[in-house]
XYZ file of N, CA and C in Angstrom:
204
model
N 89.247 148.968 177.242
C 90.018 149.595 176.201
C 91.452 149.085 176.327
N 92.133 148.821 175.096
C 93.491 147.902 175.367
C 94.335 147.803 173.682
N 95.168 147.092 173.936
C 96.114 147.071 172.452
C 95.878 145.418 172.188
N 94.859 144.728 172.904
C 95.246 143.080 172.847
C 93.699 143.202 172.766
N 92.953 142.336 171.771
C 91.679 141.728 171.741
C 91.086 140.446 172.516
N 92.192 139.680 173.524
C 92.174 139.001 174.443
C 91.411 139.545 175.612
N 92.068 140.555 176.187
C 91.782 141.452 177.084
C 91.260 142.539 177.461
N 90.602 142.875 175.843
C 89.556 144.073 175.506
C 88.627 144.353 174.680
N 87.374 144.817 175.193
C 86.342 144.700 173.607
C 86.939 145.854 172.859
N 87.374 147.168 173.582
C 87.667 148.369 171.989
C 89.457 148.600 172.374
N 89.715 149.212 171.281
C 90.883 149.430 170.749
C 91.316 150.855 171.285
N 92.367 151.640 171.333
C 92.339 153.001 171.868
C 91.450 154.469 171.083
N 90.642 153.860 169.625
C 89.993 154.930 168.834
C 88.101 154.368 169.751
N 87.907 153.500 170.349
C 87.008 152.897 171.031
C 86.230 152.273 169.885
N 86.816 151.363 168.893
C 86.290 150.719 168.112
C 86.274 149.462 168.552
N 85.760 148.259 168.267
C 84.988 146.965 168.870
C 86.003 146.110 167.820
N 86.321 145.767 168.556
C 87.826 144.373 167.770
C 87.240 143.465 167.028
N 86.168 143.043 167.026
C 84.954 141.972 166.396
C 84.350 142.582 165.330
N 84.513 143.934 165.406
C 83.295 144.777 164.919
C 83.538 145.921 164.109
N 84.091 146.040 162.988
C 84.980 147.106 162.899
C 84.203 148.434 162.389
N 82.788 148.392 162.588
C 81.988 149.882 162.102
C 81.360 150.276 163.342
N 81.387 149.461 164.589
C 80.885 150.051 166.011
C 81.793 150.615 166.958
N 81.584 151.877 167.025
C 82.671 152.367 168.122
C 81.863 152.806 169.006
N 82.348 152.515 170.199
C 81.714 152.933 172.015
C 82.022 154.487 172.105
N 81.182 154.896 172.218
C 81.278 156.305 172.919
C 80.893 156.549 174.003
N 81.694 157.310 175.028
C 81.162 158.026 176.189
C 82.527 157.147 177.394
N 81.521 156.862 178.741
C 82.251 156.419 180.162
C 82.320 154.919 180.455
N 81.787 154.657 179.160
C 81.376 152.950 179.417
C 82.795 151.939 179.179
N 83.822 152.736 178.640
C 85.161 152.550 177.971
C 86.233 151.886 179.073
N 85.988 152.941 179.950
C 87.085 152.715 180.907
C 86.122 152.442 182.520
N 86.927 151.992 183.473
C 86.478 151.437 184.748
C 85.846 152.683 185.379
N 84.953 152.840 186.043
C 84.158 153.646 187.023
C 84.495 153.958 188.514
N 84.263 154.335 189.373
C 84.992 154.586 190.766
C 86.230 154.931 190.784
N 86.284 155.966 190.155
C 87.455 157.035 190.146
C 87.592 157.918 190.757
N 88.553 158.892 191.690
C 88.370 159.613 192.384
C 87.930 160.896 191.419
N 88.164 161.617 190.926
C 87.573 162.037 189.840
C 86.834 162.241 189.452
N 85.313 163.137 188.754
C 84.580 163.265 188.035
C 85.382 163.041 186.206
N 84.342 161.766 186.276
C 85.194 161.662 184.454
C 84.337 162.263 183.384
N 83.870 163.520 183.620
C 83.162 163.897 182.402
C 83.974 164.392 181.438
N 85.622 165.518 181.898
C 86.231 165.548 181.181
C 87.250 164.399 180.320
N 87.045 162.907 181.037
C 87.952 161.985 180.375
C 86.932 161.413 179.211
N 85.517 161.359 179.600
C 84.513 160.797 178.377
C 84.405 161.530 177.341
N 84.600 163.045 177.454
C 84.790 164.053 176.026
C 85.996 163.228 175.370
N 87.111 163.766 176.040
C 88.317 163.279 175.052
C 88.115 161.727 174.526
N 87.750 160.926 175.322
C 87.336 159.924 174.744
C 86.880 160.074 173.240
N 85.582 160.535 173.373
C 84.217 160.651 172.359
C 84.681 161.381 171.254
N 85.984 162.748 171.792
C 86.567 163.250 170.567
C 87.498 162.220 170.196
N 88.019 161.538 170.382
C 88.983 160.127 169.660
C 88.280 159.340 168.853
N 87.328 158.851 169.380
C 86.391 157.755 168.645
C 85.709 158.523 167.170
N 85.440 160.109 167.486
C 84.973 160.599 166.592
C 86.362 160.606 165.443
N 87.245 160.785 166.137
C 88.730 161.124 164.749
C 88.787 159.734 164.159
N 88.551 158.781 164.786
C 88.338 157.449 164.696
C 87.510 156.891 163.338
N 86.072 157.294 163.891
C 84.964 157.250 162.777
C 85.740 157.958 161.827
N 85.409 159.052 161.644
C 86.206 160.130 160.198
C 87.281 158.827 159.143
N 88.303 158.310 160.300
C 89.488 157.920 159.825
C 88.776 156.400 159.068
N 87.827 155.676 159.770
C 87.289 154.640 159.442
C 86.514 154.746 158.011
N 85.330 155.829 157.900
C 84.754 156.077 156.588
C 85.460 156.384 155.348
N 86.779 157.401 155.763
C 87.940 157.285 154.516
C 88.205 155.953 154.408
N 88.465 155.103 155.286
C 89.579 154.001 154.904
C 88.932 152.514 155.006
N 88.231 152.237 156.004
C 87.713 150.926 156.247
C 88.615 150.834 156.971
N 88.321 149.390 157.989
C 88.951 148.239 158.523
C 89.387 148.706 159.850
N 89.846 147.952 160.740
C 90.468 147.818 161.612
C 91.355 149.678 161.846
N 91.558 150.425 162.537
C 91.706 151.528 162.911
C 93.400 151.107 163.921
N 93.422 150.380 164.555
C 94.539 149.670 165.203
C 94.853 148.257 165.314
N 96.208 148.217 165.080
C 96.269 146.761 164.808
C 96.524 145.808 165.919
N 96.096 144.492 166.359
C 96.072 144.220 167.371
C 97.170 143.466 167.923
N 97.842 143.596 169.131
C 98.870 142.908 169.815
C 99.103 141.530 170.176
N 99.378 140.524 169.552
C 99.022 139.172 170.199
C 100.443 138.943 170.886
């Protein structure tokens, strides 16, 4: 997850930079071996991606614009 499509497949709504109607949901987003249980970071996630979708079906396209 990132602001540069160089250095990341999704965007911060967890939409796919290549791909602009697939968004990742869940723990698969961010790195694993955290001290932490990330079940509460994969909700907030999943609720983003969902405000995400919503924002995508009103509007189309790209959800964030990318950093080169």
């Amino acid at each position: 997850m990132g602001d540069d499509p160089e250095t990341s497949f999704v965007n911060s709504y967890l939409q796919m930079w290549n791909m602009d109607n697939l968004f990742v949901c869940g723990s698969s987003a961010f790195p694993h071996f955290g001290v932490t249980n990330p079940t509460t970071t994969a909700a907030a996630l999943t609720y983003r991606a969902t405000e995400g979708t919503i924002d995508f079906l009103k509007n189309g396209g790209q959800l964030v614009e990318a950093k080169n």
